[in-house]
Amino acid sequence: MTIPMNALTIDVEEYFHVSAFDGIHTAKDWPGYESRVEQTTSRLLERFSDAGAKATFFVLGWVAERHPGLIRSIRAQGHEIASHGYGHQVLTTLTPSQFRADIRRAKGIMEDILGEPVLGYRAPSFTIMEETVWALRILVEEGYLYDSSIFPVWHDRYGLHGANPYCHRLMTAAGPIWEIPPSTLPVRNMRLPVAGGGYFRLWPYRLLRRWLKIIESTGHPLVVYLHPWEIDPGQPRLNASALSRWRHYLNLHKTEGRLIQLLQDFRFGSIRETLAPILQLTQDQVA
Ligand SMILES: [Zn+2]
């Protein structure tokens, strides 16, 4: 029996880019913070190399601009580089033309660094929702082939409850785009987010493993996501609301150990690799 391949995704951003901290500073303050993205992303790369796993790295344009060597190094190790936009503004705060400028700038920076097309996009904080679904058409117009931003769950900050929870093709006025949602577990008429970020840090690993195996057994590849700052318990503490601090700092010291177990229990590749037959990619696009 062949072992199923799943998609592993990393949103490459600094600890201070997280949307929950938007209220305590602006982008002008970011250069004043200590940068930790190189060391944390390099540690993730080591863990992936140890396990023989590959991943898609959705890189923030702001980070790519300042760390082009990191982007080249991720790519040189056989991973996929995709776009997390440029300025990490949630889509509900952008006009369509501001959104277009943001994703165009990010794609351009990464394509200049790599000399090859960037095909995928993930919105800051999964903010393609009912009121921002217009963004999909602009992604098609700007040359993106797939999106991984629609989280089919209830949440106070993001989510599109009732959306198709598996990889599927969406039609926009500008043409089709593939949607690749993060994995969720069906519970009664809801879907429970379990496959990354705060949820990965919240639940005990044994429970998480059981849930992920249930999703995997449906025959749909898992789509798991993490951030480099989630394996960094030593990151500087920012003074946000109690709820935001709880979400951001919960179990940071446990994440790397859990990730090592996850990489032993499941087989992971990049989105291009895992979904190549569905996305109808050519051999050149997958490599
Ligand atoms: Zn992000």
Coordinates of C-alpha atoms and ligand atoms in Angstrom, one line a residue:
M1 CA 0.0 0.0 0.0
T2 CA 1.4 3.4 -0.9
I3 CA 1.6 5.9 2.0
P4 CA -0.7 8.9 1.2
M5 CA 1.0 12.2 0.6
N6 CA -0.2 15.3 2.4
A7 CA 0.5 19.0 2.0
L8 CA 2.6 20.9 4.6
T9 CA 2.4 24.6 4.5
I10 CA 4.4 27.3 6.3
D11 CA 3.4 31.0 6.5
V12 CA 6.8 32.7 6.6
E13 CA 6.4 35.9 8.7
E14 CA 7.9 37.4 11.8
Y15 CA 6.3 37.0 15.2
F16 CA 5.3 40.7 15.1
H17 CA 3.4 40.4 11.8
V18 CA 0.5 38.4 13.3
S19 CA -2.8 40.1 12.8
A20 CA -3.8 39.8 16.4
F21 CA -1.1 42.4 17.1
D22 CA -2.4 44.9 14.5
G23 CA -3.9 47.1 17.2
I24 CA -0.7 47.7 19.1
H25 CA 1.6 48.9 16.3
T26 CA 1.7 49.7 12.6
A27 CA 4.0 48.5 9.8
K28 CA 6.2 51.6 10.4
D29 CA 7.1 50.0 13.8
W30 CA 8.1 46.6 12.4
P31 CA 11.8 47.5 11.5
G32 CA 12.3 48.3 15.2
Y33 CA 11.7 44.8 16.3
E34 CA 14.4 42.1 16.5
S35 CA 14.2 39.8 13.5
R36 CA 13.9 36.1 14.2
V37 CA 12.5 34.7 11.0
E38 CA 15.9 33.4 9.6
Q39 CA 16.8 31.3 12.6
T40 CA 13.3 29.9 13.1
T41 CA 12.7 29.1 9.4
S42 CA 16.2 27.5 9.2
R43 CA 15.2 25.3 12.1
L44 CA 12.1 24.2 10.3
L45 CA 14.2 23.4 7.3
E46 CA 16.4 21.2 9.4
R47 CA 13.4 19.3 10.8
F48 CA 12.0 18.8 7.3
S49 CA 15.4 17.6 6.0
D50 CA 15.7 15.1 8.9
A51 CA 12.3 13.7 8.0
G52 CA 12.6 13.8 4.2
A53 CA 9.6 16.1 4.1
K54 CA 8.8 18.9 1.7
A55 CA 6.6 21.9 2.1
T56 CA 5.1 25.0 0.5
F57 CA 6.4 28.2 2.1
F58 CA 3.9 31.1 1.8
V59 CA 6.4 33.9 2.2
L60 CA 5.4 37.5 3.2
G61 CA 6.8 39.9 0.6
W62 CA 8.1 42.1 3.4
V63 CA 10.2 39.2 4.6
A64 CA 11.4 38.1 1.2
E65 CA 12.6 41.7 0.4
R66 CA 14.8 41.7 3.6
H67 CA 15.9 38.0 3.5
P68 CA 16.4 37.0 -0.2
G69 CA 19.1 34.5 0.8
L70 CA 16.6 32.7 3.0
I71 CA 14.1 32.4 0.1
R72 CA 16.8 31.0 -2.2
S73 CA 17.9 28.6 0.4
I74 CA 14.3 27.3 1.0
R75 CA 13.9 26.8 -2.7
A76 CA 17.3 25.2 -3.1
Q77 CA 16.3 22.5 -0.6
G78 CA 13.4 21.5 -2.9
H79 CA 10.5 23.3 -1.3
E80 CA 7.9 25.4 -3.0
I81 CA 7.8 29.2 -2.6
A82 CA 4.4 30.8 -2.7
S83 CA 3.0 34.2 -1.7
H84 CA 1.6 35.4 1.6
G85 CA 1.1 38.9 0.1
Y86 CA 3.4 41.8 0.9
G87 CA 2.2 43.8 3.9
H88 CA 0.1 41.3 6.0
Q89 CA -3.0 43.5 6.0
V90 CA -6.2 41.5 6.5
L91 CA -8.3 41.6 3.3
T92 CA -11.3 43.2 5.1
T93 CA -9.1 46.4 5.5
L94 CA -8.1 46.6 1.8
T95 CA -9.9 47.9 -1.3
P96 CA -9.7 45.7 -4.4
S97 CA -7.1 47.9 -5.9
Q98 CA -5.0 48.0 -2.7
F99 CA -5.2 44.2 -2.7
R100 CA -4.1 43.9 -6.3
A101 CA -1.1 46.2 -5.6
D102 CA -0.1 44.1 -2.5
I103 CA -0.2 40.7 -4.2
R104 CA 1.5 42.0 -7.4
R105 CA 4.3 43.5 -5.3
A106 CA 4.8 40.2 -3.3
K107 CA 4.8 38.0 -6.5
G108 CA 7.2 40.3 -8.2
I109 CA 9.7 40.3 -5.4
M110 CA 9.8 36.5 -5.1
E111 CA 9.9 35.9 -8.8
D112 CA 12.8 38.3 -9.1
I113 CA 14.7 36.4 -6.4
L114 CA 13.9 33.0 -7.8
G115 CA 13.7 33.6 -11.5
E116 CA 10.6 31.3 -11.8
P117 CA 6.8 31.8 -11.4
V118 CA 5.1 31.8 -8.1
L119 CA 1.7 30.0 -8.4
G120 CA 0.1 30.0 -5.0
Y121 CA -1.3 32.6 -2.5
R122 CA -2.5 32.5 1.1
A123 CA -4.2 35.6 2.6
P124 CA -3.1 37.0 5.9
S125 CA -5.1 35.3 8.6
F126 CA -7.1 33.3 6.0
T127 CA -9.2 36.4 5.3
I128 CA -10.9 35.4 2.1
M129 CA -14.4 35.4 3.6
E130 CA -17.9 36.1 2.3
E131 CA -17.2 39.9 2.2
T132 CA -13.8 39.5 0.5
V133 CA -14.5 36.8 -2.0
W134 CA -13.9 39.4 -4.8
A135 CA -10.2 38.7 -4.1
L136 CA -10.3 35.4 -6.0
R137 CA -10.9 37.1 -9.4
I138 CA -8.0 39.5 -8.8
L139 CA -5.7 36.5 -7.9
V140 CA -6.6 34.9 -11.3
E141 CA -5.9 38.2 -13.1
E142 CA -2.5 38.6 -11.3
G143 CA -1.5 35.1 -12.5
Y144 CA -2.0 33.0 -9.4
L145 CA -3.1 29.4 -10.1
Y146 CA -4.2 28.4 -6.6
D147 CA -5.4 30.0 -3.3
S148 CA -5.2 28.5 0.2
S149 CA -7.1 31.1 2.2
I150 CA -10.7 29.9 2.7
F151 CA -11.1 28.3 6.1
P152 CA -14.5 26.6 6.1
V153 CA -15.1 27.2 9.9
W154 CA -16.8 29.7 12.3
H155 CA -14.2 32.0 13.9
D156 CA -14.3 35.6 15.2
R157 CA -11.6 36.8 12.8
Y158 CA -11.9 34.7 9.6
G159 CA -13.7 31.7 8.0
L160 CA -16.3 30.9 5.5
H161 CA -18.7 28.5 7.2
G162 CA -20.2 26.0 4.7
A163 CA -17.5 26.4 2.1
N164 CA -16.2 23.2 0.3
P165 CA -13.6 21.8 2.8
Y166 CA -11.5 19.9 0.1
C167 CA -9.4 21.0 -2.8
H168 CA -11.7 22.2 -5.5
R169 CA -11.9 24.5 -8.6
L170 CA -13.7 27.8 -8.3
M171 CA -14.9 29.8 -11.2
T172 CA -14.4 33.6 -11.1
A173 CA -15.3 36.3 -13.8
A174 CA -11.6 36.2 -14.8
G175 CA -11.4 32.3 -15.1
P176 CA -10.9 29.4 -12.7
I177 CA -8.7 29.1 -9.6
W178 CA -8.0 26.1 -7.4
E179 CA -8.9 26.5 -3.7
I180 CA -6.9 24.5 -1.2
P181 CA -8.5 24.9 2.3
P182 CA -6.7 23.9 5.5
S183 CA -8.0 20.6 6.8
T184 CA -10.9 20.5 9.1
L185 CA -12.7 17.7 11.0
P186 CA -16.4 17.2 10.5
V187 CA -18.3 17.3 13.8
R188 CA -22.1 17.2 13.5
N189 CA -22.9 20.0 11.1
M190 CA -19.8 22.0 11.9
R191 CA -16.1 21.7 10.8
L192 CA -13.5 21.8 13.5
P193 CA -10.2 23.4 12.7
V194 CA -7.4 21.0 13.8
A195 CA -4.7 21.1 11.2
G196 CA -2.4 23.9 12.2
G197 CA -1.4 27.1 14.1
G198 CA -3.1 27.6 17.5
Y199 CA -5.1 24.4 17.1
F200 CA -2.0 22.4 16.6
R201 CA -0.6 23.9 19.8
L202 CA -3.9 23.6 21.7
W203 CA -4.9 19.9 21.4
P204 CA -2.8 17.0 22.9
Y205 CA -0.8 15.4 20.1
R206 CA -2.3 12.0 20.4
L207 CA -5.8 13.4 19.9
L208 CA -4.6 15.5 17.0
R209 CA -3.0 12.5 15.4
R210 CA -6.2 10.5 15.6
W211 CA -8.2 13.4 14.0
L212 CA -5.7 13.9 11.2
K213 CA -5.7 10.1 10.5
I214 CA -9.6 10.3 10.2
I215 CA -9.3 13.1 7.7
E216 CA -6.5 11.4 5.8
S217 CA -8.6 8.2 5.6
T218 CA -11.3 10.1 3.5
G219 CA -8.8 10.0 0.6
H220 CA -8.3 13.8 0.6
P221 CA -4.8 15.0 1.3
L222 CA -4.3 16.8 4.6
V223 CA -3.4 20.5 4.4
V224 CA -1.5 21.4 7.5
Y225 CA -0.1 24.9 8.3
L226 CA 2.4 26.4 10.8
H227 CA 4.4 29.5 11.3
P228 CA 8.2 29.8 12.0
W229 CA 7.4 31.8 15.2
E230 CA 5.4 28.8 16.6
I231 CA 8.6 26.9 17.3
D232 CA 10.2 30.0 19.1
P233 CA 9.4 30.1 22.8
G234 CA 12.1 32.7 23.3
Q235 CA 10.5 35.4 21.0
P236 CA 9.9 38.9 22.6
R237 CA 6.5 39.2 24.3
L238 CA 4.1 41.8 22.8
N239 CA 1.5 43.5 24.9
A240 CA -1.8 42.6 23.1
S241 CA -5.2 41.6 24.6
A242 CA -5.3 38.7 27.0
L243 CA -7.1 36.5 24.3
S244 CA -4.6 37.4 21.6
R245 CA -1.6 36.7 24.0
W246 CA -3.2 33.3 25.0
R247 CA -3.6 32.3 21.4
H248 CA -0.2 33.4 20.3
Y249 CA 2.0 32.2 23.2
L250 CA 0.1 28.9 24.0
N251 CA 2.4 25.9 24.1
L252 CA 5.2 27.4 21.9
H253 CA 7.7 25.2 23.8
K254 CA 5.8 22.1 22.7
T255 CA 5.4 22.8 19.0
E256 CA 8.8 21.6 17.7
G257 CA 8.5 18.3 19.5
R258 CA 5.0 17.8 18.1
L259 CA 6.1 18.7 14.6
I260 CA 8.9 16.0 14.8
Q261 CA 6.2 13.5 15.7
L262 CA 3.9 14.7 13.0
L263 CA 6.6 14.3 10.4
Q264 CA 7.1 10.7 11.6
D265 CA 3.4 9.8 11.5
F266 CA 2.5 11.4 8.1
R267 CA 4.1 11.9 4.8
F268 CA 4.4 15.4 3.6
G269 CA 5.1 17.3 0.3
S270 CA 4.6 20.7 -1.1
I271 CA 1.2 21.7 -2.5
R272 CA 2.5 21.5 -6.1
E273 CA 3.9 18.0 -5.4
T274 CA 0.9 16.7 -3.4
L275 CA -1.8 18.1 -5.7
A276 CA 0.0 18.0 -9.0
P277 CA -2.5 15.5 -10.6
I278 CA -5.5 17.6 -9.4
L279 CA -4.0 20.9 -10.4
Q280 CA -3.0 19.4 -13.7
L281 CA 0.6 20.7 -13.4
T282 CA 3.3 19.9 -15.9
Q283 CA 6.5 18.2 -14.8
D284 CA 8.3 21.5 -15.0
Q285 CA 5.9 23.2 -12.7
V286 CA 6.2 20.4 -10.0
A287 CA 10.0 20.2 -9.8
Ligands
ZN1 ZN 0.3 35.4 8.3

